[in-house]
PDB file of C-alpha atoms in Angstrom:
ATOM      1  CA  MET A 408      44.921  13.007  10.835  1.00 51.00           C
ATOM      2  CA  ALA A 409      47.100  15.345   8.736  1.00 53.00           C
ATOM      3  CA  ALA A 410      46.796  18.115  11.337  1.00 53.00           C
ATOM      4  CA  ARG A 411      47.734  15.668  14.101  1.00 58.00           C
ATOM      5  CA  SER A 412      50.743  14.466  12.111  1.00 78.00           C
ATOM      6  CA  LEU A 413      51.874  18.054  11.556  1.00 79.00           C
ATOM      7  CA  THR A 414      51.495  18.793  15.268  1.00 80.00           C
ATOM      8  CA  GLU A 415      53.486  15.710  16.220  1.00 86.00           C
ATOM      9  CA  ARG A 416      56.172  16.603  13.710  1.00 86.00           C
ATOM     10  CA  ARG A 417      56.476  20.087  15.168  1.00 89.00           C
ATOM     11  CA  LYS A 418      56.665  18.676  18.680  1.00 90.00           C
ATOM     12  CA  ASN A 419      59.429  16.295  17.627  1.00 90.00           C
ATOM     13  CA  GLU A 420      61.309  19.141  15.973  1.00 92.00           C
ATOM     14  CA  THR A 421      61.023  21.204  19.154  1.00 94.00           C
ATOM     15  CA  ARG A 422      62.237  18.300  21.273  1.00 94.00           C
ATOM     16  CA  LEU A 423      65.225  17.744  19.003  1.00 92.00           C
ATOM     17  CA  ASP A 424      66.074  21.448  18.913  1.00 95.00           C
ATOM     18  CA  ILE A 425      66.036  21.568  22.720  1.00 96.00           C
ATOM     19  CA  ALA A 426      68.164  18.417  22.828  1.00 95.00           C
ATOM     20  CA  ARG A 427      70.809  19.857  20.526  1.00 93.00           C
ATOM     21  CA  THR A 428      70.834  23.095  22.501  1.00 96.00           C
ATOM     22  CA  ALA A 429      71.218  21.213  25.773  1.00 96.00           C
ATOM     23  CA  ALA A 430      74.097  19.129  24.446  1.00 95.00           C
ATOM     24  CA  SER A 431      75.828  22.229  23.121  1.00 94.00           C
ATOM     25  CA  LEU A 432      75.546  24.003  26.475  1.00 96.00           C
ATOM     26  CA  PHE A 433      76.652  20.921  28.404  1.00 96.00           C
ATOM     27  CA  VAL A 434      79.795  20.747  26.264  1.00 92.00           C
ATOM     28  CA  ALA A 435      80.490  24.481  26.386  1.00 93.00           C
ATOM     29  CA  ASP A 436      79.666  25.264  30.011  1.00 95.00           C
ATOM     30  CA  GLY A 437      79.624  21.900  31.746  1.00 94.00           C
ATOM     31  CA  LEU A 438      76.702  19.778  32.836  1.00 95.00           C
ATOM     32  CA  ARG A 439      76.705  20.957  36.441  1.00 94.00           C
ATOM     33  CA  ALA A 440      76.824  24.650  35.533  1.00 96.00           C
ATOM     34  CA  THR A 441      73.989  24.424  33.020  1.00 97.00           C
ATOM     35  CA  ARG A 442      70.442  24.841  34.310  1.00 97.00           C
ATOM     36  CA  ALA A 443      67.253  23.775  32.575  1.00 97.00           C
ATOM     37  CA  GLU A 444      66.342  27.460  32.382  1.00 97.00           C
ATOM     38  CA  ASP A 445      69.602  28.138  30.528  1.00 97.00           C
ATOM     39  CA  VAL A 446      68.722  25.476  27.979  1.00 97.00           C
ATOM     40  CA  ALA A 447      65.207  26.860  27.552  1.00 97.00           C
ATOM     41  CA  ARG A 448      66.455  30.399  27.011  1.00 97.00           C
ATOM     42  CA  ALA A 449      69.111  29.313  24.507  1.00 97.00           C
ATOM     43  CA  ALA A 450      66.552  27.192  22.642  1.00 96.00           C
ATOM     44  CA  GLY A 451      64.131  30.106  22.484  1.00 96.00           C
ATOM     45  CA  VAL A 452      61.377  28.489  24.542  1.00 96.00           C
ATOM     46  CA  ALA A 453      59.830  29.289  27.899  1.00 96.00           C
ATOM     47  CA  PRO A 454      60.912  27.224  30.918  1.00 96.00           C
ATOM     48  CA  ARG A 455      57.355  25.854  31.190  1.00 95.00           C
ATOM     49  CA  THR A 456      57.687  24.630  27.590  1.00 95.00           C
ATOM     50  CA  PHE A 457      60.963  22.927  28.467  1.00 97.00           C
ATOM     51  CA  TYR A 458      59.357  21.130  31.412  1.00 96.00           C
ATOM     52  CA  ARG A 459      56.423  20.117  29.246  1.00 95.00           C
ATOM     53  CA  TYR A 460      58.862  18.007  27.236  1.00 96.00           C
ATOM     54  CA  PHE A 461      61.498  17.037  29.811  1.00 97.00           C
ATOM     55  CA  ALA A 462      61.442  16.493  33.566  1.00 96.00           C
ATOM     56  CA  THR A 463      65.149  17.284  34.052  1.00 97.00           C
ATOM     57  CA  LYS A 464      67.979  18.939  32.155  1.00 97.00           C
ATOM     58  CA  GLU A 465      69.668  15.551  31.681  1.00 97.00           C
ATOM     59  CA  GLU A 466      66.561  14.116  30.038  1.00 97.00           C
ATOM     60  CA  ALA A 467      66.748  16.893  27.464  1.00 97.00           C
ATOM     61  CA  VAL A 468      69.441  14.999  25.525  1.00 96.00           C
ATOM     62  CA  ALA A 469      67.374  11.792  25.339  1.00 95.00           C
ATOM     63  CA  PRO A 470      66.204  12.597  21.768  1.00 93.00           C
ATOM     64  CA  LEU A 471      69.836  12.564  20.587  1.00 91.00           C
ATOM     65  CA  PHE A 472      70.329   9.062  21.955  1.00 91.00           C
ATOM     66  CA  ALA A 473      66.943   8.030  20.570  1.00 90.00           C
ATOM     67  CA  ALA A 474      67.836   9.331  17.115  1.00 86.00           C
ATOM     68  CA  GLY A 475      70.869   7.053  17.009  1.00 83.00           C
ATOM     69  CA  ALA A 476      68.782   4.104  18.138  1.00 85.00           C
ATOM     70  CA  GLN A 477      66.222   4.882  15.443  1.00 85.00           C
ATOM     71  CA  GLN A 478      68.927   4.876  12.765  1.00 85.00           C
ATOM     72  CA  TRP A 479      70.057   1.454  13.987  1.00 86.00           C
ATOM     73  CA  ALA A 480      66.493   0.140  13.948  1.00 86.00           C
ATOM     74  CA  GLU A 481      65.826   1.436  10.447  1.00 88.00           C
ATOM     75  CA  ALA A 482      69.065  -0.123   9.232  1.00 90.00           C
ATOM     76  CA  VAL A 483      68.017  -3.510  10.635  1.00 91.00           C
ATOM     77  CA  ARG A 484      64.642  -3.131   8.927  1.00 90.00           C
ATOM     78  CA  ARG A 485      66.330  -2.319   5.598  1.00 91.00           C
ATOM     79  CA  ALA A 486      68.751  -5.253   5.725  1.00 93.00           C
ATOM     80  CA  PRO A 487      68.221  -7.599   2.737  1.00 92.00           C
ATOM     81  CA  GLU A 488      65.794 -10.424   3.449  1.00 88.00           C
ATOM     82  CA  GLY A 489      68.231 -13.114   2.359  1.00 88.00           C
ATOM     83  CA  LEU A 490      70.677 -12.352   5.157  1.00 90.00           C
ATOM     84  CA  SER A 491      70.798 -14.421   8.321  1.00 89.00           C
ATOM     85  CA  VAL A 492      70.182 -12.633  11.629  1.00 89.00           C
ATOM     86  CA  PRO A 493      73.906 -12.122  12.427  1.00 90.00           C
ATOM     87  CA  GLU A 494      74.577 -11.014   8.836  1.00 91.00           C
ATOM     88  CA  ALA A 495      71.658  -8.584   8.982  1.00 91.00           C
ATOM     89  CA  LEU A 496      72.919  -7.120  12.267  1.00 92.00           C
ATOM     90  CA  ARG A 497      76.429  -6.598  10.913  1.00 92.00           C
ATOM     91  CA  HIS A 498      74.985  -5.069   7.756  1.00 91.00           C
ATOM     92  CA  ALA A 499      72.845  -2.750   9.889  1.00 91.00           C
ATOM     93  CA  VAL A 500      75.613  -1.427  12.127  1.00 90.00           C
ATOM     94  CA  THR A 501      77.805  -0.777   9.108  1.00 90.00           C
ATOM     95  CA  ASP A 502      74.936   1.145   7.531  1.00 88.00           C
ATOM     96  CA  ALA A 503      73.801   3.026  10.646  1.00 87.00           C
ATOM     97  CA  LEU A 504      77.127   3.874  12.257  1.00 86.00           C
ATOM     98  CA  ALA A 505      79.264   4.681   9.239  1.00 81.00           C
ATOM     99  CA  ALA A 506      80.350   8.308   9.487  1.00 70.00           C
ATOM    100  CA  GLU A 507      80.071   9.125   5.802  1.00 74.00           C
ATOM    101  CA  ASP A 508      79.100  12.807   5.986  1.00 71.00           C
ATOM    102  CA  ALA A 509      79.573  15.833   8.206  1.00 76.00           C
ATOM    103  CA  ALA A 510      76.135  15.471   9.829  1.00 75.00           C
ATOM    104  CA  ALA A 511      76.830  11.877  10.871  1.00 76.00           C
ATOM    105  CA  VAL A 512      80.238  12.801  12.272  1.00 79.00           C
ATOM    106  CA  ALA A 513      78.718  15.689  14.227  1.00 81.00           C
ATOM    107  CA  SER A 514      76.001  13.430  15.638  1.00 81.00           C
ATOM    108  CA  LEU A 515      78.562  10.878  16.807  1.00 85.00           C
ATOM    109  CA  ASP A 516      80.679  13.644  18.329  1.00 87.00           C
ATOM    110  CA  TRP A 517      77.641  14.668  20.416  1.00 86.00           C
ATOM    111  CA  VAL A 518      77.246  11.091  21.608  1.00 89.00           C
ATOM    112  CA  ARG A 519      80.932  10.844  22.525  1.00 92.00           C
ATOM    113  CA  SER A 520      80.820  14.076  24.524  1.00 93.00           C
ATOM    114  CA  LEU A 521      77.635  13.104  26.341  1.00 94.00           C
ATOM    115  CA  LEU A 522      78.883   9.628  27.238  1.00 95.00           C
ATOM    116  CA  CYS A 523      82.089  11.138  28.596  1.00 94.00           C
ATOM    117  CA  MET A 524      79.977  13.377  30.821  1.00 95.00           C
ATOM    118  CA  ALA A 525      77.858  10.414  31.868  1.00 95.00           C
ATOM    119  CA  ARG A 526      80.845   8.920  33.687  1.00 94.00           C
ATOM    120  CA  GLU A 527      80.415  11.662  36.287  1.00 93.00           C
ATOM    121  CA  SER A 528      76.614  11.926  36.189  1.00 96.00           C
ATOM    122  CA  ALA A 529      74.294   9.190  37.411  1.00 96.00           C
ATOM    123  CA  ALA A 530      71.326  11.093  35.950  1.00 96.00           C
ATOM    124  CA  LEU A 531      72.885  11.188  32.493  1.00 96.00           C
ATOM    125  CA  ARG A 532      73.849   7.507  32.746  1.00 97.00           C
ATOM    126  CA  ALA A 533      70.215   6.744  33.503  1.00 97.00           C
ATOM    127  CA  VAL A 534      69.105   8.579  30.356  1.00 97.00           C
ATOM    128  CA  TRP A 535      71.599   6.540  28.302  1.00 96.00           C
ATOM    129  CA  ALA A 536      70.467   3.303  29.960  1.00 96.00           C
ATOM    130  CA  ASP A 537      66.824   4.073  29.183  1.00 96.00           C
ATOM    131  CA  ALA A 538      67.727   4.738  25.549  1.00 94.00           C
ATOM    132  CA  CYS A 539      69.606   1.433  25.337  1.00 95.00           C
ATOM    133  CA  HIS A 540      66.665  -0.463  26.841  1.00 95.00           C
ATOM    134  CA  ALA A 541      64.231   1.147  24.399  1.00 94.00           C
ATOM    135  CA  SER A 542      66.564   0.261  21.528  1.00 93.00           C
ATOM    136  CA  GLU A 543      66.657  -3.359  22.684  1.00 94.00           C
ATOM    137  CA  GLU A 544      62.851  -3.531  22.724  1.00 94.00           C
ATOM    138  CA  THR A 545      62.729  -2.097  19.206  1.00 94.00           C
ATOM    139  CA  LEU A 546      65.318  -4.603  18.017  1.00 93.00           C
ATOM    140  CA  LEU A 547      63.294  -7.440  19.532  1.00 94.00           C
ATOM    141  CA  ALA A 548      60.253  -6.387  17.522  1.00 94.00           C
ATOM    142  CA  LEU A 549      62.336  -6.216  14.342  1.00 92.00           C
ATOM    143  CA  LEU A 550      63.836  -9.661  14.916  1.00 92.00           C
ATOM    144  CA  MET A 551      60.341 -11.048  15.451  1.00 93.00           C
ATOM    145  CA  GLU A 552      59.346  -9.617  12.078  1.00 92.00           C
ATOM    146  CA  ARG A 553      62.466 -11.010  10.459  1.00 91.00           C
ATOM    147  CA  VAL A 554      61.891 -14.590  11.580  1.00 89.00           C
ATOM    148  CA  SER A 555      58.076 -14.334  11.387  1.00 91.00           C
ATOM    149  CA  ALA A 556      57.640 -14.963  15.105  1.00 92.00           C
ATOM    150  CA  VAL A 557      54.244 -14.368  16.691  1.00 93.00           C
ATOM    151  CA  GLU A 558      55.512 -14.228  20.287  1.00 92.00           C
ATOM    152  CA  PRO A 559      58.756 -12.843  21.736  1.00 93.00           C
ATOM    153  CA  THR A 560      60.334 -16.130  22.774  1.00 92.00           C
ATOM    154  CA  PRO A 561      63.119 -16.221  25.373  1.00 93.00           C
ATOM    155  CA  GLU A 562      65.546 -17.054  22.566  1.00 90.00           C
ATOM    156  CA  LEU A 563      64.530 -13.945  20.614  1.00 91.00           C
ATOM    157  CA  ARG A 564      64.701 -11.796  23.738  1.00 93.00           C
ATOM    158  CA  LEU A 565      68.192 -13.118  24.415  1.00 92.00           C
ATOM    159  CA  ALA A 566      69.254 -12.482  20.821  1.00 90.00           C
ATOM    160  CA  ALA A 567      68.015  -8.886  20.991  1.00 93.00           C
ATOM    161  CA  GLY A 568      69.701  -8.374  24.344  1.00 94.00           C
ATOM    162  CA  VAL A 569      73.020  -9.831  23.229  1.00 93.00           C
ATOM    163  CA  ALA A 570      73.098  -7.838  19.993  1.00 93.00           C
ATOM    164  CA  SER A 571      72.103  -4.637  21.775  1.00 94.00           C
ATOM    165  CA  ALA A 572      74.782  -5.173  24.415  1.00 95.00           C
ATOM    166  CA  ALA A 573      77.410  -5.710  21.728  1.00 93.00           C
ATOM    167  CA  VAL A 574      76.527  -2.440  20.010  1.00 93.00           C
ATOM    168  CA  ARG A 575      76.307  -0.582  23.337  1.00 95.00           C
ATOM    169  CA  VAL A 576      79.779  -1.810  24.316  1.00 95.00           C
ATOM    170  CA  ALA A 577      81.088  -0.701  20.925  1.00 93.00           C
ATOM    171  CA  VAL A 578      79.612   2.784  21.321  1.00 94.00           C
ATOM    172  CA  GLU A 579      80.851   3.179  24.883  1.00 95.00           C
ATOM    173  CA  SER A 580      84.320   1.857  24.048  1.00 94.00           C
ATOM    174  CA  TRP A 581      84.617   4.166  21.059  1.00 93.00           C
ATOM    175  CA  ALA A 582      83.384   7.138  23.097  1.00 93.00           C
ATOM    176  CA  ALA A 583      86.006   6.462  25.773  1.00 93.00           C
ATOM    177  CA  GLY A 584      88.844   6.798  23.258  1.00 91.00           C
ATOM    178  CA  ASP A 585      89.890   9.273  20.609  1.00 90.00           C
ATOM    179  CA  ALA A 586      89.508   7.251  17.410  1.00 87.00           C
ATOM    180  CA  PRO A 587      87.798   9.062  14.530  1.00 85.00           C
ATOM    181  CA  ALA A 588      84.141   8.379  13.840  1.00 83.00           C
ATOM    182  CA  GLY A 589      84.769   6.747  10.462  1.00 80.00           C
ATOM    183  CA  GLY A 590      87.362   4.564   8.823  1.00 80.00           C
ATOM    184  CA  ASP A 591      88.859   1.234   9.820  1.00 81.00           C
ATOM    185  CA  GLY A 592      89.130   2.238  13.475  1.00 80.00           C
ATOM    186  CA  GLY A 593      85.780   4.000  13.592  1.00 86.00           C
ATOM    187  CA  LEU A 594      82.581   3.150  15.379  1.00 89.00           C
ATOM    188  CA  ALA A 595      81.023   1.000  12.652  1.00 89.00           C
ATOM    189  CA  ALA A 596      84.142  -1.163  12.424  1.00 91.00           C
ATOM    190  CA  LEU A 597      84.230  -1.567  16.205  1.00 92.00           C
ATOM    191  CA  ALA A 598      80.547  -2.512  16.306  1.00 92.00           C
ATOM    192  CA  VAL A 599      81.073  -5.171  13.629  1.00 92.00           C
ATOM    193  CA  ARG A 600      84.007  -6.479  15.666  1.00 92.00           C
ATOM    194  CA  CYS A 601      81.880  -6.713  18.822  1.00 93.00           C
ATOM    195  CA  LEU A 602      79.102  -8.506  16.971  1.00 92.00           C
ATOM    196  CA  GLY A 603      81.697 -10.838  15.433  1.00 90.00           C
ATOM    197  CA  ALA A 604      82.688 -11.949  18.926  1.00 87.00           C
ATOM    198  CA  LEU A 605      79.212 -13.511  19.142  1.00 87.00           C
ATOM    199  CA  ASP A 606      79.517 -15.728  16.079  1.00 86.00           C
ATOM    200  CA  ASP A 607      78.998 -18.881  18.151  1.00 86.00           C
ATOM    201  CA  PHE A 608      75.775 -17.524  19.660  1.00 87.00           C
ATOM    202  CA  PRO A 609      72.733 -19.636  18.619  1.00 88.00           C
ATOM    203  CA  TRP A 610      70.984 -16.881  16.663  1.00 85.00           C
ATOM    204  CA  PRO A 611      67.354 -17.555  15.702  1.00 81.00           C
TER     205      PRO A 611
END
């Protein structure tokens, strides 16, 4: 079990290293001009290793989107038990999206750059859409835990979908502008604002 965990950890580290390399090259050289082989070489892996992890060059940045979704999920899980669902969601986005250190700011800058590129790339938009769908499924599971639900009812599915859409709109709107990552006009504040627009939603 320990050996398997170590192997999985190394695989995840490799995937994330390739993802960061791909994003860096996309920003520096352009998405169209960057080949999967260029990413592999810059990441220090063989092309066959690259294709073992990713089917296309666009898919190589999926771990960066997934990392953000994981932060959001963990923040929802950590939200105090006494909070209602909408309160827990607002608490979570403030926690997950606050740009309080250089690493967080850099991560959000990657997301902004990639989403700007996605406007011109259907393949990259598809990677982002897949990440958003996976995040919604994770949120549904967390909401089920929070309200002690045994089955994913339509109401819970709708709640997860609405909350996920609000955060997605916040991220995309922020990425389309030039506001800083943190502060009153930053991403966390915008996400709270988007969730606040749903105050009349019948949350579970």
